[in-house]
Amino acid sequence: MEKLLAPYRPHIHALLRIAAGFLFFQHGLPKLFGGFGRTAPAELMSQMGAAGIIEVVGGAMIALGLFTSPVAFLASGEMAVAYFQAHAPRGFWPITNGGELAALYAFVFLYFAAVGSGKWSIDSIRK
């Protein structure tokens, strides 16, 4: 399978970046605007408000491939903080403490911080 998909690695990398960024963007929308199961938006000048800004703006930038490495590093750190502040106190295993999404985002964004945006990105056009 690896050899079969090898020619498509740059495309799959780009699709993962776009999908992760778009989903992260959506993850922040309720924090900033309410709705989507959240009764009211978070206070903008709070930790939750800052998280919403990082998720909405950072998610869009990651999806577009704009300054991907530093933005993804920031997003990875935000998700690590979210995991250890909100989820880890509820138990050790991510599946039982509700933190599997935060942990997955943290590692996916750490990957993008390390390897960059790749194909189909504004970063690749700028170079």
N, CA, C and O atoms as a DFTB+ gen file, in Angstrom:
508 C
 N C O
     1  1       0.822      -1.189       0.000
     2  2       0.000       0.000       0.000
     3  2       0.874       1.265       0.000
     4  3       0.554       2.256      -0.657
     5  1       1.971       1.209       0.742
     6  2       2.853       2.376       0.826
     7  2       3.361       2.787      -0.547
     8  3       3.379       3.971      -0.884
     9  1       3.778       1.794      -1.343
    10  2       4.291       2.100      -2.689
    11  2       3.173       2.621      -3.594
    12  3       3.403       3.479      -4.446
    13  1       1.987       2.104      -3.406
    14  2       0.854       2.537      -4.215
    15  2       0.514       4.003      -3.954
    16  3       0.207       4.752      -4.881
    17  1       0.571       4.403      -2.693
    18  2       0.207       5.778      -2.325
    19  2       1.375       6.756      -2.363
    20  3       1.163       7.966      -2.286
    21  1       2.592       6.259      -2.478
    22  2       3.783       7.120      -2.436
    23  2       3.715       8.310      -3.401
    24  3       4.083       9.417      -3.009
    25  1       3.264       8.128      -4.634
    26  2       3.211       9.284      -5.538
    27  2       2.227      10.367      -5.084
    28  3       2.306      11.511      -5.532
    29  1       1.315      10.005      -4.207
    30  2       0.273      10.934      -3.762
    31  2       0.560      11.559      -2.395
    32  3      -0.278      12.290      -1.867
    33  1       1.729      11.282      -1.815
    34  2       2.059      11.819      -0.487
    35  2       1.879      13.326      -0.385
    36  3       1.268      13.795       0.575
    37  1       2.389      14.106      -1.342
    38  2       2.203      15.564      -1.219
    39  2       0.729      15.973      -1.226
    40  3       0.338      16.912      -0.533
    41  1      -0.081      15.269      -2.006
    42  2      -1.502      15.584      -2.088
    43  2      -2.220      15.184      -0.800
    44  3      -3.077      15.921      -0.312
    45  1      -1.873      14.023      -0.252
    46  2      -2.491      13.547       0.988
    47  2      -2.100      14.458       2.142
    48  3      -2.925      14.765       3.003
    49  1      -0.839      14.893       2.162
    50  2      -0.366      15.851       3.170
    51  2      -1.205      17.123       3.089
    52  3      -1.673      17.625       4.112
    53  1      -1.398      17.645       1.885
    54  2      -2.190      18.865       1.708
    55  2      -3.634      18.655       2.138
    56  3      -4.217      19.522       2.789
    57  1      -4.213      17.522       1.785
    58  2      -5.599      17.243       2.182
    59  2      -5.734      17.157       3.703
    60  3      -6.711      17.652       4.264
    61  1      -4.764      16.536       4.373
    62  2      -4.786      16.469       5.833
    63  2      -4.690      17.864       6.437
    64  3      -5.418      18.184       7.377
    65  1      -3.795      18.701       5.903
    66  2      -3.641      20.068       6.403
    67  2      -4.935      20.859       6.227
    68  3      -5.378      21.542       7.151
    69  1      -5.536      20.769       5.050
    70  2      -6.770      21.505       4.758
    71  2      -7.905      21.027       5.659
    72  3      -8.619      21.843       6.241
    73  1      -8.075      19.713       5.778
    74  2      -9.157      19.170       6.601
    75  2      -8.957      19.503       8.081
    76  3      -9.901      19.921       8.752
    77  1      -7.747      19.321       8.591
    78  2      -7.482      19.615      10.000
    79  2      -7.675      21.096      10.292
    80  3      -8.255      21.459      11.315
    81  1      -7.193      21.951       9.399
    82  2      -7.359      23.389       9.589
    83  2      -8.814      23.795       9.558
    84  3      -9.249      24.592      10.389
    85  1      -9.580      23.262       8.614
    86  2     -11.001      23.601       8.503
    87  2     -11.781      23.116       9.731
    88  3     -12.631      23.839      10.250
    89  1     -11.494      21.902      10.192
    90  2     -12.177      21.385      11.385
    91  2     -11.800      22.185      12.627
    92  3     -12.648      22.429      13.486
    93  1     -10.542      22.595      12.729
    94  2     -10.085      23.411      13.859
    95  2     -10.779      24.776      13.822
    96  3     -11.183      25.297      14.862
    97  1     -10.915      25.348      12.631
    98  2     -11.659      26.596      12.432
    99  2     -13.077      26.447      12.994
   100  3     -13.547      27.298      13.749
   101  1     -13.743      25.368      12.622
   102  2     -15.108      25.123      13.105
   103  2     -15.149      24.902      14.621
   104  3     -16.120      25.262      15.286
   105  1     -14.087      24.309      15.149
   106  2     -13.989      24.046      16.588
   107  2     -14.031      25.355      17.376
   108  3     -14.546      25.381      18.494
   109  1     -13.498      26.437      16.812
   110  2     -13.460      27.718      17.499
   111  2     -14.692      28.578      17.323
   112  3     -14.923      29.480      18.128
   113  1     -15.495      28.330      16.296
   114  2     -16.659      29.167      16.023
   115  2     -17.613      29.295      17.209
   116  3     -18.025      30.412      17.523
   117  1     -17.985      28.203      17.881
   118  2     -18.896      28.354      19.020
   119  2     -18.303      29.184      20.154
   120  3     -19.035      29.866      20.871
   121  1     -17.006      29.133      20.318
   122  2     -16.367      29.918      21.383
   123  2     -16.492      31.411      21.096
   124  3     -16.678      32.207      22.016
   125  1     -16.393      31.789      19.837
   126  2     -16.448      33.208      19.477
   127  2     -17.859      33.721      19.229
   128  3     -18.160      34.879      19.520
   129  1     -18.725      32.868      18.694
   130  2     -20.034      33.347      18.257
   131  2     -21.214      32.657      18.924
   132  3     -22.360      33.040      18.689
   133  1     -20.959      31.644      19.754
   134  2     -22.060      30.880      20.338
   135  2     -22.635      29.924      19.301
   136  3     -22.080      29.755      18.216
   137  1     -23.738      29.315      19.648
   138  2     -24.366      28.359      18.740
   139  2     -23.611      27.049      18.697
   140  3     -22.700      26.815      19.491
   141  1     -23.996      26.202      17.771
   142  2     -23.371      24.885      17.613
   143  2     -23.331      24.128      18.943
   144  3     -22.338      23.469      19.250
   145  1     -24.403      24.218      19.730
   146  2     -24.472      23.528      21.015
   147  2     -23.968      24.337      22.188
   148  3     -24.047      23.878      23.327
   149  1     -23.452      25.525      21.942
   150  2     -22.979      26.402      23.016
   151  2     -23.988      27.531      23.164
   152  3     -24.377      28.152      22.174
   153  1     -24.414      27.800      24.389
   154  2     -25.475      28.780      24.590
   155  2     -25.039      30.205      24.304
   156  3     -25.822      30.984      23.759
   157  1     -23.809      30.571      24.657
   158  2     -23.343      31.950      24.461
   159  2     -21.859      31.930      24.113
   160  3     -21.144      30.994      24.471
   161  1     -21.405      32.952      23.422
   162  2     -19.965      33.018      23.123
   163  2     -19.153      33.232      24.390
   164  3     -19.654      33.752      25.387
   165  1     -17.915      32.831      24.336
   166  2     -17.005      33.048      25.463
   167  2     -16.643      34.526      25.527
   168  3     -16.678      35.228      24.516
   169  1     -16.298      34.985      26.707
   170  2     -15.787      36.343      26.880
   171  2     -14.497      36.448      26.069
   172  3     -13.585      35.640      26.242
   173  1     -14.422      37.440      25.187
   174  2     -13.277      37.549      24.280
   175  2     -11.952      37.679      25.019
   176  3     -10.952      37.111      24.580
   177  1     -11.918      38.401      26.112
   178  2     -10.681      38.616      26.864
   179  2     -10.515      37.575      27.980
   180  3     -10.098      37.904      29.091
   181  1     -10.841      36.337      27.673
   182  2     -10.666      35.226      28.605
   183  2      -9.817      34.155      27.940
   184  3      -9.511      34.244      26.751
   185  1      -9.443      33.152      28.704
   186  2      -8.667      32.056      28.125
   187  2      -9.472      31.343      27.037
   188  3      -8.924      30.969      25.999
   189  1     -10.759      31.157      27.274
   190  2     -11.615      30.510      26.279
   191  2     -11.766      31.391      25.033
   192  3     -11.806      30.877      23.915
   193  1     -11.849      32.702      25.218
   194  2     -11.902      33.617      24.081
   195  2     -10.619      33.579      23.267
   196  3     -10.655      33.572      22.037
   197  1      -9.489      33.555      23.957
   198  2      -8.192      33.458      23.265
   199  2      -8.104      32.142      22.497
   200  3      -7.592      32.101      21.378
   201  1      -8.605      31.069      23.102
   202  2      -8.616      29.775      22.410
   203  2      -9.464      29.860      21.151
   204  3      -9.078      29.332      20.108
   205  1     -10.612      30.516      21.237
   206  2     -11.478      30.673      20.070
   207  2     -10.797      31.443      18.952
   208  3     -10.930      31.093      17.780
   209  1     -10.067      32.491      19.315
   210  2      -9.338      33.274      18.301
   211  2      -8.264      32.422      17.645
   212  3      -8.132      32.425      16.421
   213  1      -7.487      31.686      18.454
   214  2      -6.440      30.815      17.898
   215  2      -7.062      29.774      16.979
   216  3      -6.514      29.481      15.916
   217  1      -8.193      29.216      17.373
   218  2      -8.821      28.156      16.587
   219  2      -9.418      28.679      15.284
   220  3      -9.243      28.062      14.234
   221  1     -10.114      29.804      15.340
   222  2     -10.746      30.334      14.128
   223  2      -9.699      30.902      13.176
   224  3      -9.642      30.513      12.009
   225  1      -8.874      31.817      13.667
   226  2      -7.869      32.438      12.796
   227  2      -6.795      31.413      12.420
   228  3      -6.430      31.289      11.251
   229  1      -6.294      30.684      13.415
   230  2      -5.256      29.688      13.147
   231  2      -5.742      28.567      12.254
   232  3      -5.015      28.126      11.365
   233  1      -6.963      28.098      12.476
   234  2      -7.517      27.042      11.630
   235  2      -7.623      27.471      10.179
   236  3      -7.303      26.704       9.271
   237  1      -8.079      28.712       9.961
   238  2      -8.168      29.230       8.595
   239  2      -6.779      29.344       7.966
   240  3      -6.587      28.987       6.804
   241  1      -5.815      29.841       8.740
   242  2      -4.453      29.992       8.209
   243  2      -3.826      28.640       7.887
   244  3      -3.146      28.498       6.871
   245  1      -4.051      27.654       8.740
   246  2      -3.521      26.310       8.480
   247  2      -4.184      25.719       7.240
   248  3      -3.501      25.153       6.387
   249  1      -5.501      25.843       7.129
   250  2      -6.207      25.310       5.961
   251  2      -5.708      25.950       4.667
   252  3      -5.562      25.274       3.649
   253  1      -5.449      27.252       4.715
   254  2      -4.945      27.957       3.538
   255  2      -3.446      27.740       3.311
   256  3      -2.928      28.001       2.225
   257  1      -2.766      27.264       4.340
   258  2      -1.317      27.071       4.237
   259  2      -0.564      28.380       4.320
   260  3       0.387      28.596       3.569
   261  1      -0.972      29.257       5.222
   262  2      -0.353      30.564       5.393
   263  2       0.371      30.604       6.731
   264  3      -0.257      30.488       7.784
   265  1       1.703      30.770       6.695
   266  2       2.534      30.744       7.911
   267  2       2.249      29.474       8.725
   268  3       2.121      29.520       9.949
   269  1       2.155      28.369       8.033
   270  2       1.697      27.115       8.635
   271  2       2.542      26.659       9.814
   272  3       1.986      26.303      10.853
   273  1       3.854      26.656       9.690
   274  2       4.689      26.124      10.767
   275  2       4.504      26.879      12.087
   276  3       4.220      26.236      13.098
   277  1       4.649      28.209      12.131
   278  2       4.473      28.879      13.425
   279  2       3.038      28.832      13.935
   280  3       2.815      28.712      15.139
   281  1       2.068      28.926      13.037
   282  2       0.664      28.882      13.470
   283  2       0.322      27.494      13.997
   284  3      -0.361      27.371      15.014
   285  1       0.783      26.458      13.327
   286  2       0.524      25.093      13.782
   287  2       1.210      24.824      15.125
   288  3       0.670      24.108      15.968
   289  1       2.394      25.396      15.320
   290  2       3.078      25.239      16.610
   291  2       2.251      25.877      17.726
   292  3       2.100      25.292      18.798
   293  1       1.720      27.067      17.481
   294  2       0.858      27.736      18.456
   295  2      -0.405      26.915      18.723
   296  3      -0.803      26.742      19.875
   297  1      -1.029      26.413      17.667
   298  2      -2.241      25.607      17.804
   299  2      -1.954      24.308      18.555
   300  3      -2.771      23.869      19.364
   301  1      -0.816      23.696      18.299
   302  2      -0.422      22.479      19.001
   303  2      -0.280      22.752      20.496
   304  3      -0.756      21.981      21.330
   305  1       0.376      23.852      20.814
   306  2       0.528      24.227      22.223
   307  2      -0.804      24.506      22.887
   308  3      -1.026      24.111      24.031
   309  1      -1.696      25.188      22.171
   310  2      -3.021      25.461      22.729
   311  2      -3.752      24.157      23.043
   312  3      -4.388      24.035      24.090
   313  1      -3.661      23.206      22.155
   314  2      -4.349      21.935      22.371
   315  2      -3.700      21.126      23.495
   316  3      -4.395      20.418      24.224
   317  1      -2.385      21.222      23.641
   318  2      -1.719      20.550      24.767
   319  2      -2.183      21.161      26.092
   320  3      -2.464      20.439      27.049
   321  1      -2.261      22.488      26.141
   322  2      -2.750      23.161      27.356
   323  2      -4.190      22.756      27.617
   324  3      -4.548      22.450      28.754
   325  1      -5.022      22.750      26.581
   326  2      -6.419      22.345      26.745
   327  2      -6.511      20.927      27.301
   328  3      -7.316      20.648      28.190
   329  1      -5.675      20.035      26.766
   330  2      -5.711      18.653      27.247
   331  2      -5.363      18.575      28.735
   332  3      -6.088      17.963      29.519
   333  1      -4.256      19.197      29.111
   334  2      -3.805      19.063      30.497
   335  2      -4.640      19.869      31.481
   336  3      -4.730      19.495      32.650
   337  1      -5.252      20.961      31.043
   338  2      -6.102      21.739      31.948
   339  2      -7.508      21.166      32.067
   340  3      -8.043      21.041      33.169
   341  1      -8.103      20.820      30.936
   342  2      -9.523      20.445      30.940
   343  2      -9.784      18.946      30.972
   344  3     -10.799      18.510      31.513
   345  1      -8.891      18.160      30.407
   346  2      -9.190      16.736      30.253
   347  2      -8.415      15.836      31.215
   348  3      -9.012      14.971      31.856
   349  1      -7.123      16.018      31.326
   350  2      -6.307      15.139      32.170
   351  2      -6.793      15.061      33.619
   352  3      -6.720      13.986      34.215
   353  1      -7.285      16.155      34.211
   354  2      -7.782      16.029      35.588
   355  2      -8.973      15.070      35.739
   356  3      -9.264      14.618      36.846
   357  1      -9.658      14.762      34.634
   358  2     -10.812      13.859      34.686
   359  2     -10.430      12.386      34.588
   360  3     -11.295      11.516      34.692
   361  1      -9.146      12.097      34.390
   362  2      -8.710      10.705      34.299
   363  2      -7.513      10.574      33.390
   364  3      -7.189      11.492      32.637
   365  1      -6.857       9.436      33.459
   366  2      -5.611       9.219      32.727
   367  2      -5.825       9.020      31.230
   368  3      -5.105       9.606      30.421
   369  1      -6.814       8.195      30.850
   370  2      -6.975       7.799      29.452
   371  2      -7.798       8.824      28.673
   372  3      -8.877       9.214      29.119
   373  1      -7.303       9.264      27.518
   374  2      -8.045      10.247      26.716
   375  2      -9.462       9.801      26.340
   376  3     -10.366      10.630      26.233
   377  1      -9.654       8.514      26.143
   378  2     -10.975       8.027      25.750
   379  2     -11.985       8.188      26.885
   380  3     -13.181       8.327      26.630
   381  1     -11.522       8.171      28.126
   382  2     -12.439       8.332      29.255
   383  2     -12.513       9.768      29.756
   384  3     -13.499      10.140      30.393
   385  1     -11.498      10.584      29.486
   386  2     -11.537      11.962      29.974
   387  2     -12.019      12.953      28.909
   388  3     -12.066      14.156      29.165
   389  1     -12.376      12.460      27.720
   390  2     -12.898      13.316      26.658
   391  2     -11.836      14.108      25.917
   392  3     -12.165      15.050      25.196
   393  1     -10.578      13.752      26.077
   394  2      -9.505      14.542      25.503
   395  2      -8.891      14.003      24.229
   396  3      -7.856      14.504      23.791
   397  1      -9.499      12.993      23.616
   398  2      -8.858      12.416      22.432
   399  2      -8.749      13.411      21.287
   400  3      -7.756      13.384      20.559
   401  1      -9.729      14.288      21.098
   402  2      -9.649      15.275      20.025
   403  2      -8.542      16.295      20.295
   404  3      -7.784      16.637      19.388
   405  1      -8.444      16.778      21.525
   406  2      -7.382      17.738      21.871
   407  2      -6.005      17.098      21.681
   408  3      -5.094      17.736      21.153
   409  1      -5.851      15.855      22.102
   410  2      -4.557      15.171      21.944
   411  2      -4.222      14.970      20.468
   412  3      -3.085      15.189      20.052
   413  1      -5.201      14.559      19.687
   414  2      -4.964      14.344      18.259
   415  2      -4.606      15.653      17.561
   416  3      -3.655      15.693      16.781
   417  1      -5.353      16.720      17.830
   418  2      -5.016      18.028      17.261
   419  2      -3.591      18.433      17.653
   420  3      -2.833      18.916      16.811
   421  1      -3.228      18.241      18.912
   422  2      -1.887      18.640      19.372
   423  2      -0.808      17.955      18.540
   424  3       0.156      18.599      18.128
   425  1      -0.957      16.675      18.292
   426  2       0.073      15.951      17.541
   427  2       0.013      16.216      16.038
   428  3       1.057      16.284      15.389
   429  1      -1.176      16.365      15.475
   430  2      -1.285      16.686      14.045
   431  2      -0.662      18.048      13.774
   432  3       0.077      18.214      12.803
   433  1      -0.956      19.020      14.626
   434  2      -0.399      20.358      14.413
   435  2       1.099      20.398      14.704
   436  3       1.822      21.175      14.080
   437  1       1.575      19.583      15.630
   438  2       3.017      19.488      15.848
   439  2       3.699      18.945      14.591
   440  3       4.786      19.395      14.230
   441  1       3.069      17.991      13.935
   442  2       3.588      17.461      12.665
   443  2       3.685      18.572      11.615
   444  3       4.713      18.707      10.951
   445  1       2.625      19.365      11.465
   446  2       2.655      20.453      10.483
   447  2       3.669      21.526      10.863
   448  3       4.275      22.141       9.985
   449  1       3.860      21.757      12.149
   450  2       4.889      22.712      12.573
   451  2       6.265      22.232      12.133
   452  3       7.124      23.038      11.776
   453  1       6.472      20.918      12.158
   454  2       7.776      20.352      11.802
   455  2       7.997      20.263      10.293
   456  3       9.105      20.513       9.818
   457  1       6.960      19.911       9.534
   458  2       7.161      19.656       8.099
   459  2       6.662      20.771       7.189
   460  3       6.977      20.777       5.999
   461  1       5.896      21.706       7.721
   462  2       5.402      22.817       6.911
   463  2       4.097      22.503       6.203
   464  3       3.446      21.492       6.465
   465  1       3.740      23.394       5.307
   466  2       2.413      23.332       4.687
   467  2       2.336      22.417       3.476
   468  3       1.289      21.828       3.206
   469  1       3.425      22.294       2.753
   470  2       3.420      21.432       1.573
   471  2       2.681      22.045       0.395
   472  3       2.579      23.264       0.254
   473  1       2.179      21.168      -0.429
   474  2       1.508      21.511      -1.690
   475  2       0.194      22.253      -1.423
   476  3      -0.363      22.183      -0.327
   477  1      -0.279      22.951      -2.427
   478  2      -1.577      23.644      -2.392
   479  2      -1.670      24.625      -1.226
   480  3      -2.687      24.676      -0.534
   481  1      -0.633      25.385      -1.014
   482  2      -0.630      26.323       0.107
   483  2      -0.131      27.694      -0.331
   484  3       0.606      27.821      -1.308
   485  1      -0.541      28.698       0.400
   486  2      -0.038      30.043       0.144
   487  2       1.466      30.083       0.429
   488  3       2.208      30.778      -0.264
   489  1       1.915      29.345       1.439
   490  2       3.344      29.290       1.744
   491  2       4.159      28.822       0.537
   492  3       5.233      29.363       0.273
   493  1       3.663      27.825      -0.196
   494  2       4.414      27.323      -1.349
   495  2       4.433      28.337      -2.490
   496  3       5.388      28.372      -3.265
   497  1       3.408      29.149      -2.600
   498  2       3.365      30.202      -3.621
   499  2       4.342      31.322      -3.248
   500  3       5.019      31.877      -4.114
   501  1       4.407      31.649      -1.955
   502  2       5.272      32.727      -1.476
   503  2       6.751      32.416      -1.657
   504  3       7.564      33.334      -1.757
   505  1       7.114      31.139      -1.699
   506  2       8.537      30.757      -1.771
   507  2       9.099      30.931      -3.132
   508  3      10.277      30.654      -3.353
